[in-house]
């Protein structure tokens, strides 16, 4: 993911993929595309190191890459939840797609440690408070439509709801990975705030999906001794 977020942060496309036209006699478009398509593998990480957006080489076990990996997993989990929700015709699918796009920006900020970032890096990867406020608006809107929460809810309520609950759990892990970076002054505090609010959004959305589908939410029942 850090390679993708670095490209996103730089605000440029893949090398060699823009500004060219087909020339007559240059062969088929398929062959030309194959000849100029960049390779997925670079071999630069074979020794166990990878690069940040600022150009630092750090071990892949570094907490920056742990946070990037957790954020990537979160986007994947939300993508799966979005597919299940789309099958049921939920209108909030567009919001989930927007969240996935925001997570790319989260990754760009994480991949740009402030300790080595120049001013140009910081401007490109700045993470504002606006998406946090938007999440809060979404949370309030769905919460007003839900029945009161009177028990501890277990991940359940149909495939859409269960997948959103799973996404919420992954989001909490991503937040735990990011908080130490914020506390060390390496990442923007708004990134941790966004992930914190996102987990609340995913919880409320999971309940909303179960309600709209008419699915039962399973609750915690204390086992008898």
PDB file of C-alpha atoms in Angstrom:
ATOM      1  CA  UNK A   1       0.000   0.000   0.000  1.00  0.00           C
ATOM      2  CA  UNK A   2       2.812   2.452   0.785  1.00  0.00           C
ATOM      3  CA  UNK A   3       3.840   2.428  -2.872  1.00  0.00           C
ATOM      4  CA  UNK A   4       0.273   3.349  -3.884  1.00  0.00           C
ATOM      5  CA  UNK A   5      -0.141   6.046  -1.277  1.00  0.00           C
ATOM      6  CA  UNK A   6       3.208   7.543  -2.218  1.00  0.00           C
ATOM      7  CA  UNK A   7       1.989   7.866  -5.791  1.00  0.00           C
ATOM      8  CA  UNK A   8      -1.257   9.398  -4.533  1.00  0.00           C
ATOM      9  CA  UNK A   9       0.652  11.807  -2.310  1.00  0.00           C
ATOM     10  CA  UNK A  10       2.887  12.879  -5.134  1.00  0.00           C
ATOM     11  CA  UNK A  11      -0.176  13.696  -7.182  1.00  0.00           C
ATOM     12  CA  UNK A  12       1.118  11.964 -10.285  1.00  0.00           C
ATOM     13  CA  UNK A  13       0.124   8.927 -12.304  1.00  0.00           C
ATOM     14  CA  UNK A  14       2.132   5.877 -13.176  1.00  0.00           C
ATOM     15  CA  UNK A  15       5.326   6.556 -15.119  1.00  0.00           C
ATOM     16  CA  UNK A  16       4.934   6.483 -18.865  1.00  0.00           C
ATOM     17  CA  UNK A  17       1.150   6.134 -18.738  1.00  0.00           C
ATOM     18  CA  UNK A  18       0.096   9.636 -19.789  1.00  0.00           C
ATOM     19  CA  UNK A  19       0.602  12.074 -22.628  1.00  0.00           C
ATOM     20  CA  UNK A  20       1.311   9.512 -25.359  1.00  0.00           C
ATOM     21  CA  UNK A  21      -0.546   8.836 -28.586  1.00  0.00           C
ATOM     22  CA  UNK A  22      -0.610   5.753 -30.727  1.00  0.00           C
ATOM     23  CA  UNK A  23       1.596   5.921 -33.783  1.00  0.00           C
ATOM     24  CA  UNK A  24       0.607   4.216 -36.986  1.00  0.00           C
ATOM     25  CA  UNK A  25       2.667   1.113 -37.558  1.00  0.00           C
ATOM     26  CA  UNK A  26       3.652   0.888 -33.896  1.00  0.00           C
ATOM     27  CA  UNK A  27       1.852  -2.380 -33.406  1.00  0.00           C
ATOM     28  CA  UNK A  28      -1.382  -3.218 -31.609  1.00  0.00           C
ATOM     29  CA  UNK A  29      -2.543  -1.130 -28.641  1.00  0.00           C
ATOM     30  CA  UNK A  30      -2.388  -4.273 -26.485  1.00  0.00           C
ATOM     31  CA  UNK A  31       1.261  -4.891 -27.357  1.00  0.00           C
ATOM     32  CA  UNK A  32       2.177  -1.240 -26.866  1.00  0.00           C
ATOM     33  CA  UNK A  33       0.458  -1.202 -23.480  1.00  0.00           C
ATOM     34  CA  UNK A  34       2.290  -4.346 -22.437  1.00  0.00           C
ATOM     35  CA  UNK A  35       5.629  -2.874 -23.493  1.00  0.00           C
ATOM     36  CA  UNK A  36       5.223   0.302 -21.480  1.00  0.00           C
ATOM     37  CA  UNK A  37       3.298  -1.012 -18.475  1.00  0.00           C
ATOM     38  CA  UNK A  38       5.355  -0.672 -15.284  1.00  0.00           C
ATOM     39  CA  UNK A  39       6.173  -3.852 -13.411  1.00  0.00           C
ATOM     40  CA  UNK A  40       4.345  -4.544 -10.184  1.00  0.00           C
ATOM     41  CA  UNK A  41       7.486  -5.886  -8.545  1.00  0.00           C
ATOM     42  CA  UNK A  42      10.514  -3.669  -7.962  1.00  0.00           C
ATOM     43  CA  UNK A  43      12.792  -5.960  -5.906  1.00  0.00           C
ATOM     44  CA  UNK A  44      13.700  -2.933  -3.780  1.00  0.00           C
ATOM     45  CA  UNK A  45      12.030  -4.469  -0.737  1.00  0.00           C
ATOM     46  CA  UNK A  46      13.666  -7.891  -0.953  1.00  0.00           C
ATOM     47  CA  UNK A  47      16.128  -7.021   1.811  1.00  0.00           C
ATOM     48  CA  UNK A  48      13.333  -6.221   4.253  1.00  0.00           C
ATOM     49  CA  UNK A  49      13.367  -2.443   3.850  1.00  0.00           C
ATOM     50  CA  UNK A  50      10.920  -0.077   2.193  1.00  0.00           C
ATOM     51  CA  UNK A  51      10.708   3.643   1.471  1.00  0.00           C
ATOM     52  CA  UNK A  52       8.539   6.370   2.942  1.00  0.00           C
ATOM     53  CA  UNK A  53       7.214   9.234   0.799  1.00  0.00           C
ATOM     54  CA  UNK A  54      10.042  11.368   2.173  1.00  0.00           C
ATOM     55  CA  UNK A  55      12.610   8.929   0.774  1.00  0.00           C
ATOM     56  CA  UNK A  56      13.677   7.282   4.023  1.00  0.00           C
ATOM     57  CA  UNK A  57      14.541   3.593   3.959  1.00  0.00           C
ATOM     58  CA  UNK A  58      13.097   1.858   6.993  1.00  0.00           C
ATOM     59  CA  UNK A  59      12.677  -1.793   8.029  1.00  0.00           C
ATOM     60  CA  UNK A  60       9.350  -3.255   6.962  1.00  0.00           C
ATOM     61  CA  UNK A  61       8.663  -3.977  10.617  1.00  0.00           C
ATOM     62  CA  UNK A  62       8.753  -0.238  11.362  1.00  0.00           C
ATOM     63  CA  UNK A  63       5.583   1.044  12.988  1.00  0.00           C
ATOM     64  CA  UNK A  64       4.944   3.305  10.002  1.00  0.00           C
ATOM     65  CA  UNK A  65       4.549   0.280   7.752  1.00  0.00           C
ATOM     66  CA  UNK A  66       2.510  -1.511  10.432  1.00  0.00           C
ATOM     67  CA  UNK A  67       0.097   1.424  10.380  1.00  0.00           C
ATOM     68  CA  UNK A  68       0.039   1.494   6.584  1.00  0.00           C
ATOM     69  CA  UNK A  69      -0.680  -2.221   6.446  1.00  0.00           C
ATOM     70  CA  UNK A  70      -3.518  -1.921   8.950  1.00  0.00           C
ATOM     71  CA  UNK A  71      -5.006   0.951   6.961  1.00  0.00           C
ATOM     72  CA  UNK A  72      -4.786  -1.102   3.775  1.00  0.00           C
ATOM     73  CA  UNK A  73      -6.558  -4.006   5.496  1.00  0.00           C
ATOM     74  CA  UNK A  74      -9.239  -1.607   6.664  1.00  0.00           C
ATOM     75  CA  UNK A  75      -9.892  -0.365   3.137  1.00  0.00           C
ATOM     76  CA  UNK A  76     -10.109  -3.969   1.927  1.00  0.00           C
ATOM     77  CA  UNK A  77     -12.565  -4.875   4.684  1.00  0.00           C
ATOM     78  CA  UNK A  78     -14.716  -1.856   3.857  1.00  0.00           C
ATOM     79  CA  UNK A  79     -14.585  -2.809   0.183  1.00  0.00           C
ATOM     80  CA  UNK A  80     -15.976  -6.249   1.039  1.00  0.00           C
ATOM     81  CA  UNK A  81     -18.680  -4.719   3.237  1.00  0.00           C
ATOM     82  CA  UNK A  82     -19.521  -2.347   0.412  1.00  0.00           C
ATOM     83  CA  UNK A  83     -20.008  -5.223  -2.034  1.00  0.00           C
ATOM     84  CA  UNK A  84     -22.343  -7.053   0.363  1.00  0.00           C
ATOM     85  CA  UNK A  85     -24.238  -3.827   1.005  1.00  0.00           C
ATOM     86  CA  UNK A  86     -24.499  -3.052  -2.697  1.00  0.00           C
ATOM     87  CA  UNK A  87     -26.159  -6.424  -3.288  1.00  0.00           C
ATOM     88  CA  UNK A  88     -28.851  -5.352  -0.819  1.00  0.00           C
ATOM     89  CA  UNK A  89     -29.327  -1.975  -2.469  1.00  0.00           C
ATOM     90  CA  UNK A  90     -28.107   0.134   0.466  1.00  0.00           C
ATOM     91  CA  UNK A  91     -27.731   3.801  -0.415  1.00  0.00           C
ATOM     92  CA  UNK A  92     -24.755   4.298   1.925  1.00  0.00           C
ATOM     93  CA  UNK A  93     -22.432   2.411  -0.436  1.00  0.00           C
ATOM     94  CA  UNK A  94     -21.270   5.712  -1.941  1.00  0.00           C
ATOM     95  CA  UNK A  95     -20.229   6.841   1.539  1.00  0.00           C
ATOM     96  CA  UNK A  96     -18.133   3.716   1.962  1.00  0.00           C
ATOM     97  CA  UNK A  97     -16.393   4.421  -1.332  1.00  0.00           C
ATOM     98  CA  UNK A  98     -15.652   7.951  -0.154  1.00  0.00           C
ATOM     99  CA  UNK A  99     -14.226   6.528   3.068  1.00  0.00           C
ATOM    100  CA  UNK A 100     -11.919   4.263   1.068  1.00  0.00           C
ATOM    101  CA  UNK A 101     -10.665   7.308  -0.832  1.00  0.00           C
ATOM    102  CA  UNK A 102     -10.079   9.118   2.453  1.00  0.00           C
ATOM    103  CA  UNK A 103      -8.086   6.128   3.711  1.00  0.00           C
ATOM    104  CA  UNK A 104      -5.715   6.651   0.783  1.00  0.00           C
ATOM    105  CA  UNK A 105      -5.152  10.159   2.145  1.00  0.00           C
ATOM    106  CA  UNK A 106      -4.697   8.694   5.617  1.00  0.00           C
ATOM    107  CA  UNK A 107      -2.021   6.417   4.184  1.00  0.00           C
ATOM    108  CA  UNK A 108      -0.304   9.326   2.438  1.00  0.00           C
ATOM    109  CA  UNK A 109      -0.034  11.162   5.742  1.00  0.00           C
ATOM    110  CA  UNK A 110       1.268   8.098   7.569  1.00  0.00           C
ATOM    111  CA  UNK A 111       3.829   7.463   4.814  1.00  0.00           C
ATOM    112  CA  UNK A 112       5.171  10.994   5.327  1.00  0.00           C
ATOM    113  CA  UNK A 113       6.828  11.034   8.778  1.00  0.00           C
ATOM    114  CA  UNK A 114       6.921  14.604   9.992  1.00  0.00           C
ATOM    115  CA  UNK A 115      10.441  14.184  11.366  1.00  0.00           C
ATOM    116  CA  UNK A 116      11.848  13.988   7.823  1.00  0.00           C
ATOM    117  CA  UNK A 117       9.136  15.786   5.829  1.00  0.00           C
ATOM    118  CA  UNK A 118       9.895  18.979   3.971  1.00  0.00           C
ATOM    119  CA  UNK A 119       7.291  21.721   3.712  1.00  0.00           C
ATOM    120  CA  UNK A 120       6.311  20.507   0.231  1.00  0.00           C
ATOM    121  CA  UNK A 121       5.670  17.007   1.624  1.00  0.00           C
ATOM    122  CA  UNK A 122       3.520  18.386   4.431  1.00  0.00           C
ATOM    123  CA  UNK A 123       1.379  20.469   2.096  1.00  0.00           C
ATOM    124  CA  UNK A 124       0.697  17.500  -0.167  1.00  0.00           C
ATOM    125  CA  UNK A 125      -0.286  15.145   2.652  1.00  0.00           C
ATOM    126  CA  UNK A 126      -2.085  17.549   4.991  1.00  0.00           C
ATOM    127  CA  UNK A 127      -5.141  15.922   6.590  1.00  0.00           C
ATOM    128  CA  UNK A 128      -7.848  18.396   7.563  1.00  0.00           C
ATOM    129  CA  UNK A 129     -10.677  18.231  10.098  1.00  0.00           C
ATOM    130  CA  UNK A 130     -13.380  18.381   7.410  1.00  0.00           C
ATOM    131  CA  UNK A 131     -13.735  14.590   6.840  1.00  0.00           C
ATOM    132  CA  UNK A 132     -14.011  14.075  10.615  1.00  0.00           C
ATOM    133  CA  UNK A 133     -16.926  16.490  10.795  1.00  0.00           C
ATOM    134  CA  UNK A 134     -18.551  14.761   7.834  1.00  0.00           C
ATOM    135  CA  UNK A 135     -18.367  11.408   9.622  1.00  0.00           C
ATOM    136  CA  UNK A 136     -20.015  12.960  12.665  1.00  0.00           C
ATOM    137  CA  UNK A 137     -22.866  14.231  10.491  1.00  0.00           C
ATOM    138  CA  UNK A 138     -23.360  10.756   9.033  1.00  0.00           C
ATOM    139  CA  UNK A 139     -23.274   9.181  12.495  1.00  0.00           C
ATOM    140  CA  UNK A 140     -25.895  11.580  13.838  1.00  0.00           C
ATOM    141  CA  UNK A 141     -28.143  11.011  10.821  1.00  0.00           C
ATOM    142  CA  UNK A 142     -28.165   7.212  11.172  1.00  0.00           C
ATOM    143  CA  UNK A 143     -28.306   7.241  14.976  1.00  0.00           C
ATOM    144  CA  UNK A 144     -31.566   9.202  14.883  1.00  0.00           C
ATOM    145  CA  UNK A 145     -33.168   6.364  12.915  1.00  0.00           C
ATOM    146  CA  UNK A 146     -32.026   3.511  15.148  1.00  0.00           C
ATOM    147  CA  UNK A 147     -33.748   2.000  18.161  1.00  0.00           C
ATOM    148  CA  UNK A 148     -32.094   2.713  21.536  1.00  0.00           C
ATOM    149  CA  UNK A 149     -29.058   0.622  22.385  1.00  0.00           C
ATOM    150  CA  UNK A 150     -29.988  -1.401  25.470  1.00  0.00           C
ATOM    151  CA  UNK A 151     -27.567  -4.337  25.320  1.00  0.00           C
ATOM    152  CA  UNK A 152     -24.101  -5.290  24.070  1.00  0.00           C
ATOM    153  CA  UNK A 153     -24.485  -6.159  20.396  1.00  0.00           C
ATOM    154  CA  UNK A 154     -22.474  -9.005  18.891  1.00  0.00           C
ATOM    155  CA  UNK A 155     -21.302  -8.810  15.277  1.00  0.00           C
ATOM    156  CA  UNK A 156     -24.345 -10.169  13.431  1.00  0.00           C
ATOM    157  CA  UNK A 157     -27.435  -8.899  11.604  1.00  0.00           C
ATOM    158  CA  UNK A 158     -26.814 -10.325   8.134  1.00  0.00           C
ATOM    159  CA  UNK A 159     -23.831 -10.265   5.812  1.00  0.00           C
ATOM    160  CA  UNK A 160     -23.772  -6.497   5.296  1.00  0.00           C
ATOM    161  CA  UNK A 161     -23.967  -5.767   9.011  1.00  0.00           C
ATOM    162  CA  UNK A 162     -21.462  -8.451  10.022  1.00  0.00           C
ATOM    163  CA  UNK A 163     -18.968  -7.231   7.403  1.00  0.00           C
ATOM    164  CA  UNK A 164     -19.341  -3.664   8.701  1.00  0.00           C
ATOM    165  CA  UNK A 165     -18.735  -4.883  12.252  1.00  0.00           C
ATOM    166  CA  UNK A 166     -15.598  -6.646  11.017  1.00  0.00           C
ATOM    167  CA  UNK A 167     -14.494  -3.420   9.351  1.00  0.00           C
ATOM    168  CA  UNK A 168     -15.052  -1.618  12.649  1.00  0.00           C
ATOM    169  CA  UNK A 169     -12.744  -4.066  14.445  1.00  0.00           C
ATOM    170  CA  UNK A 170     -10.031  -3.620  11.794  1.00  0.00           C
ATOM    171  CA  UNK A 171     -10.473   0.139  12.110  1.00  0.00           C
ATOM    172  CA  UNK A 172      -9.789  -0.036  15.839  1.00  0.00           C
ATOM    173  CA  UNK A 173      -6.562  -1.903  15.142  1.00  0.00           C
ATOM    174  CA  UNK A 174      -5.526   0.674  12.552  1.00  0.00           C
ATOM    175  CA  UNK A 175      -6.179   3.405  15.099  1.00  0.00           C
ATOM    176  CA  UNK A 176      -4.019   1.607  17.682  1.00  0.00           C
ATOM    177  CA  UNK A 177      -1.198   1.523  15.125  1.00  0.00           C
ATOM    178  CA  UNK A 178      -1.538   5.211  14.296  1.00  0.00           C
ATOM    179  CA  UNK A 179      -1.822   6.635  17.829  1.00  0.00           C
ATOM    180  CA  UNK A 180       1.862   5.957  18.718  1.00  0.00           C
ATOM    181  CA  UNK A 181       2.905   7.765  15.516  1.00  0.00           C
ATOM    182  CA  UNK A 182       0.804  10.776  16.484  1.00  0.00           C
ATOM    183  CA  UNK A 183       2.174  10.742  20.023  1.00  0.00           C
ATOM    184  CA  UNK A 184       5.707  10.638  18.616  1.00  0.00           C
ATOM    185  CA  UNK A 185       4.970  13.632  16.386  1.00  0.00           C
ATOM    186  CA  UNK A 186       5.280  11.604  13.181  1.00  0.00           C
ATOM    187  CA  UNK A 187       1.660  11.808  11.962  1.00  0.00           C
ATOM    188  CA  UNK A 188      -1.130  14.378  11.954  1.00  0.00           C
ATOM    189  CA  UNK A 189      -3.444  14.115  15.004  1.00  0.00           C
ATOM    190  CA  UNK A 190      -6.427  14.445  12.657  1.00  0.00           C
ATOM    191  CA  UNK A 191      -5.557  11.052  11.176  1.00  0.00           C
ATOM    192  CA  UNK A 192      -6.055   9.333  14.536  1.00  0.00           C
ATOM    193  CA  UNK A 193      -9.228  11.345  15.134  1.00  0.00           C
ATOM    194  CA  UNK A 194     -10.579  10.273  11.755  1.00  0.00           C
ATOM    195  CA  UNK A 195      -9.995   6.586  12.477  1.00  0.00           C
ATOM    196  CA  UNK A 196     -11.550   6.953  15.917  1.00  0.00           C
ATOM    197  CA  UNK A 197     -14.670   8.509  14.432  1.00  0.00           C
ATOM    198  CA  UNK A 198     -14.708   6.039  11.544  1.00  0.00           C
ATOM    199  CA  UNK A 199     -15.044   3.079  13.902  1.00  0.00           C
ATOM    200  CA  UNK A 200     -18.107   4.753  15.467  1.00  0.00           C
ATOM    201  CA  UNK A 201     -19.549   5.330  12.003  1.00  0.00           C
ATOM    202  CA  UNK A 202     -19.037   1.690  11.032  1.00  0.00           C
ATOM    203  CA  UNK A 203     -20.733   0.512  14.228  1.00  0.00           C
ATOM    204  CA  UNK A 204     -23.789   2.708  13.665  1.00  0.00           C
ATOM    205  CA  UNK A 205     -23.878   1.744   9.984  1.00  0.00           C
ATOM    206  CA  UNK A 206     -23.786  -1.967  10.866  1.00  0.00           C
ATOM    207  CA  UNK A 207     -26.850  -1.488  13.071  1.00  0.00           C
ATOM    208  CA  UNK A 208     -28.555   0.553  10.359  1.00  0.00           C
ATOM    209  CA  UNK A 209     -27.904  -2.140   7.724  1.00  0.00           C
ATOM    210  CA  UNK A 210     -29.382  -4.828   9.971  1.00  0.00           C
ATOM    211  CA  UNK A 211     -32.464  -2.688  10.603  1.00  0.00           C
ATOM    212  CA  UNK A 212     -33.029  -1.918   6.908  1.00  0.00           C
ATOM    213  CA  UNK A 213     -32.686  -5.596   5.988  1.00  0.00           C
ATOM    214  CA  UNK A 214     -34.961  -6.711   8.809  1.00  0.00           C
ATOM    215  CA  UNK A 215     -32.210  -8.844  10.319  1.00  0.00           C
ATOM    216  CA  UNK A 216     -31.931  -9.628  14.006  1.00  0.00           C
ATOM    217  CA  UNK A 217     -28.988  -8.261  15.950  1.00  0.00           C
ATOM    218  CA  UNK A 218     -27.648 -10.845  18.349  1.00  0.00           C
ATOM    219  CA  UNK A 219     -26.952  -9.561  21.853  1.00  0.00           C
ATOM    220  CA  UNK A 220     -24.603 -10.695  24.578  1.00  0.00           C
ATOM    221  CA  UNK A 221     -26.204 -13.068  27.083  1.00  0.00           C
ATOM    222  CA  UNK A 222     -24.160 -13.842  30.152  1.00  0.00           C
ATOM    223  CA  UNK A 223     -23.708 -17.616  30.448  1.00  0.00           C
ATOM    224  CA  UNK A 224     -25.138 -19.203  33.540  1.00  0.00           C
ATOM    225  CA  UNK A 225     -22.488 -20.377  36.028  1.00  0.00           C
TER     226      UNK A 225
END
